[in-house]
Amino acid sequence: MRFSLSILFCLAFVASSSAAEPPLETTLVDFEDTAKIKLAPNRATANIVKVEGGAALEMINDAGADYPNVRIEPTAGPWDLAGCEWVLADVHNPQDVPLRVLVSVNNPGADGQNKCSVASATIGPRETGSGTVPLGIWHGSPRPFDAAQVA
């Protein structure tokens, strides 16, 4: 079975200094500016594809692949997300079945449970949804995390 995952963009939302102000948005990954990122696919293929309104990451793998993933790594050293509350990834599921997506934000040395913030989302058939990862949280449980060192 083939499925593709198109992450349209990733955003970090920074808490504003005043409760009356809305959160500020910072784009972490722009798939039209690939010089700032490196893709590291594992048990999958990853391609940047043109989509309406820009570019997206397309991930393709076999249904039986064990934990297929694509790491998006910054080329200029770790991202500093100090002051950020969460990272959001918009995902499009082009398949006819629901898709469970894990979104992970990692510190150097992350092992899937430690030094990472992880959340999951289920995206319905042919739908677009979001995976939101609260920083310092691993599947709902607080975990040590350095937001200033996101790799």
mmCIF file of C-alpha atoms in Angstrom:
data_model
loop_
_atom_site.group_PDB
_atom_site.id
_atom_site.type_symbol
_atom_site.label_atom_id
_atom_site.label_comp_id
_atom_site.label_asym_id
_atom_site.label_seq_id
_atom_site.Cartn_x
_atom_site.Cartn_y
_atom_site.Cartn_z
ATOM 1 C CA MET A 1 0.000 0.000 0.000
ATOM 2 C CA ARG A 2 1.188 3.487 -0.785
ATOM 3 C CA PHE A 3 0.315 6.564 1.175
ATOM 4 C CA SER A 4 1.628 10.041 1.018
ATOM 5 C CA LEU A 5 1.822 12.626 3.716
ATOM 6 C CA SER A 6 1.962 16.228 2.639
ATOM 7 C CA ILE A 7 3.054 18.591 5.364
ATOM 8 C CA LEU A 8 2.087 21.959 4.034
ATOM 9 C CA PHE A 9 4.032 23.975 6.585
ATOM 10 C CA CYS A 10 5.191 23.920 10.183
ATOM 11 C CA LEU A 11 4.651 26.814 12.536
ATOM 12 C CA ALA A 12 5.844 27.678 16.013
ATOM 13 C CA PHE A 13 3.547 29.893 18.031
ATOM 14 C CA VAL A 14 5.290 32.262 20.409
ATOM 15 C CA ALA A 15 3.491 33.412 23.543
ATOM 16 C CA SER A 16 2.873 37.148 23.484
ATOM 17 C CA SER A 17 4.031 39.369 26.339
ATOM 18 C CA SER A 18 0.527 40.614 27.065
ATOM 19 C CA ALA A 19 -2.577 38.481 27.563
ATOM 20 C CA ALA A 20 -4.481 40.987 25.422
ATOM 21 C CA GLU A 21 -2.213 40.374 22.413
ATOM 22 C CA PRO A 22 -2.683 37.397 20.093
ATOM 23 C CA PRO A 23 0.159 34.849 19.818
ATOM 24 C CA LEU A 24 2.873 35.628 17.292
ATOM 25 C CA GLU A 25 3.575 33.142 14.473
ATOM 26 C CA THR A 26 7.010 32.149 13.267
ATOM 27 C CA THR A 27 7.410 29.924 10.223
ATOM 28 C CA LEU A 28 10.020 27.258 10.930
ATOM 29 C CA VAL A 29 9.953 25.407 7.623
ATOM 30 C CA ASP A 30 9.262 26.857 4.203
ATOM 31 C CA PHE A 31 9.436 24.081 1.611
ATOM 32 C CA GLU A 32 10.049 26.706 -1.080
ATOM 33 C CA ASP A 33 13.359 27.612 0.626
ATOM 34 C CA THR A 34 15.017 24.215 0.933
ATOM 35 C CA ALA A 35 18.523 25.603 1.565
ATOM 36 C CA LYS A 36 17.590 26.069 5.237
ATOM 37 C CA ILE A 37 16.545 22.445 5.820
ATOM 38 C CA LYS A 38 17.785 18.918 5.273
ATOM 39 C CA LEU A 39 15.365 16.015 4.827
ATOM 40 C CA ALA A 40 16.339 12.715 6.443
ATOM 41 C CA PRO A 41 13.818 10.012 5.426
ATOM 42 C CA ASN A 42 13.739 6.678 7.255
ATOM 43 C CA ARG A 43 11.749 3.749 5.776
ATOM 44 C CA ALA A 44 10.092 6.254 3.438
ATOM 45 C CA THR A 45 10.822 8.532 0.524
ATOM 46 C CA ALA A 46 10.564 12.274 0.814
ATOM 47 C CA ASN A 47 10.139 14.818 -1.960
ATOM 48 C CA ILE A 48 9.351 18.500 -2.090
ATOM 49 C CA VAL A 49 6.403 18.932 -4.464
ATOM 50 C CA LYS A 50 4.606 21.962 -5.859
ATOM 51 C CA VAL A 51 1.089 22.478 -4.506
ATOM 52 C CA GLU A 52 -1.440 25.241 -4.888
ATOM 53 C CA GLY A 53 -0.059 28.173 -2.951
ATOM 54 C CA GLY A 54 3.539 26.933 -2.680
ATOM 55 C CA ALA A 55 5.368 23.705 -1.923
ATOM 56 C CA ALA A 56 4.904 20.752 0.427
ATOM 57 C CA LEU A 57 6.745 17.716 1.689
ATOM 58 C CA GLU A 58 5.397 14.464 0.256
ATOM 59 C CA MET A 59 6.210 11.291 2.181
ATOM 60 C CA ILE A 60 5.596 7.886 0.597
ATOM 61 C CA ASN A 61 6.055 4.489 2.245
ATOM 62 C CA ASP A 62 4.739 0.942 2.292
ATOM 63 C CA ALA A 63 1.887 0.273 4.719
ATOM 64 C CA GLY A 64 3.964 -2.398 6.486
ATOM 65 C CA ALA A 65 6.931 -0.108 7.173
ATOM 66 C CA ASP A 66 7.861 0.056 10.864
ATOM 67 C CA TYR A 67 7.647 3.695 12.027
ATOM 68 C CA PRO A 68 8.326 5.444 8.692
ATOM 69 C CA ASN A 69 9.351 9.048 9.155
ATOM 70 C CA VAL A 70 11.066 12.082 7.705
ATOM 71 C CA ARG A 71 13.198 14.269 9.929
ATOM 72 C CA ILE A 72 13.335 17.915 8.927
ATOM 73 C CA GLU A 73 16.654 19.225 10.198
ATOM 74 C CA PRO A 74 17.867 22.838 10.229
ATOM 75 C CA THR A 75 21.071 23.318 8.202
ATOM 76 C CA ALA A 76 22.309 26.315 10.234
ATOM 77 C CA GLY A 77 22.302 24.600 13.635
ATOM 78 C CA PRO A 78 19.492 24.058 16.126
ATOM 79 C CA TRP A 79 16.381 26.213 16.045
ATOM 80 C CA ASP A 80 15.899 28.386 19.119
ATOM 81 C CA LEU A 81 12.248 28.084 20.115
ATOM 82 C CA ALA A 82 12.706 29.558 23.598
ATOM 83 C CA GLY A 83 9.452 31.328 24.433
ATOM 84 C CA CYS A 84 7.428 29.138 22.071
ATOM 85 C CA GLU A 85 4.545 27.118 23.414
ATOM 86 C CA TRP A 86 3.990 24.634 20.599
ATOM 87 C CA VAL A 87 4.798 23.590 17.044
ATOM 88 C CA LEU A 88 2.044 22.930 14.525
ATOM 89 C CA ALA A 89 2.295 20.844 11.346
ATOM 90 C CA ASP A 90 -0.511 20.962 8.794
ATOM 91 C CA VAL A 91 -0.955 17.559 7.145
ATOM 92 C CA HIS A 92 -2.990 16.448 4.133
ATOM 93 C CA ASN A 93 -4.113 12.795 3.907
ATOM 94 C CA PRO A 94 -4.836 11.928 0.249
ATOM 95 C CA GLN A 95 -5.857 8.341 1.081
ATOM 96 C CA ASP A 96 -9.302 6.775 1.526
ATOM 97 C CA VAL A 97 -8.543 5.655 5.101
ATOM 98 C CA PRO A 98 -7.739 7.602 8.284
ATOM 99 C CA LEU A 99 -4.067 8.360 8.904
ATOM 100 C CA ARG A 100 -2.442 8.574 12.351
ATOM 101 C CA VAL A 101 0.418 11.070 12.326
ATOM 102 C CA LEU A 102 3.042 11.559 15.018
ATOM 103 C CA VAL A 103 4.731 14.939 15.120
ATOM 104 C CA SER A 104 7.956 15.084 17.105
ATOM 105 C CA VAL A 105 10.110 18.077 18.015
ATOM 106 C CA ASN A 106 13.551 16.881 19.076
ATOM 107 C CA ASN A 107 16.552 18.011 21.053
ATOM 108 C CA PRO A 108 19.963 16.641 20.079
ATOM 109 C CA GLY A 109 20.193 13.038 21.307
ATOM 110 C CA ALA A 110 16.405 12.465 21.317
ATOM 111 C CA ASP A 111 15.456 8.774 21.384
ATOM 112 C CA GLY A 112 11.697 8.866 20.812
ATOM 113 C CA GLN A 113 10.825 9.187 24.499
ATOM 114 C CA ASN A 114 13.490 11.434 25.997
ATOM 115 C CA LYS A 115 14.621 14.896 24.874
ATOM 116 C CA CYS A 116 11.613 15.232 22.592
ATOM 117 C CA SER A 117 8.096 16.614 22.540
ATOM 118 C CA VAL A 118 5.612 14.359 20.713
ATOM 119 C CA ALA A 119 1.894 14.399 19.944
ATOM 120 C CA SER A 120 -0.324 12.430 17.582
ATOM 121 C CA ALA A 121 -3.290 13.348 15.435
ATOM 122 C CA THR A 122 -5.625 11.328 13.245
ATOM 123 C CA ILE A 123 -6.381 12.905 9.882
ATOM 124 C CA GLY A 124 -9.509 11.630 8.148
ATOM 125 C CA PRO A 125 -9.634 10.314 4.585
ATOM 126 C CA ARG A 126 -8.909 13.070 2.032
ATOM 127 C CA GLU A 127 -8.808 15.671 4.798
ATOM 128 C CA THR A 128 -6.305 18.257 5.945
ATOM 129 C CA GLY A 129 -5.669 18.598 9.655
ATOM 130 C CA SER A 130 -3.023 19.674 12.123
ATOM 131 C CA GLY A 131 -0.639 17.953 14.466
ATOM 132 C CA THR A 132 0.078 20.254 17.394
ATOM 133 C CA VAL A 133 3.010 19.484 19.685
ATOM 134 C CA PRO A 134 3.135 21.339 23.020
ATOM 135 C CA LEU A 135 6.821 21.828 23.813
ATOM 136 C CA GLY A 136 7.944 19.884 26.887
ATOM 137 C CA ILE A 137 5.115 17.342 26.521
ATOM 138 C CA TRP A 138 5.431 13.724 25.311
ATOM 139 C CA HIS A 139 2.001 12.254 24.458
ATOM 140 C CA GLY A 140 0.359 14.306 27.215
ATOM 141 C CA SER A 141 3.058 13.809 29.894
ATOM 142 C CA PRO A 142 5.548 16.523 30.876
ATOM 143 C CA ARG A 143 9.152 15.720 29.899
ATOM 144 C CA PRO A 144 12.422 17.673 30.196
ATOM 145 C CA PHE A 145 12.953 19.601 26.967
ATOM 146 C CA ASP A 146 15.234 22.464 25.900
ATOM 147 C CA ALA A 147 13.258 24.689 23.528
ATOM 148 C CA ALA A 148 16.442 26.628 22.705
ATOM 149 C CA GLN A 149 18.040 23.506 21.153
ATOM 150 C CA VAL A 150 15.654 22.026 18.558
ATOM 151 C CA ALA A 151 17.462 19.862 16.048
#
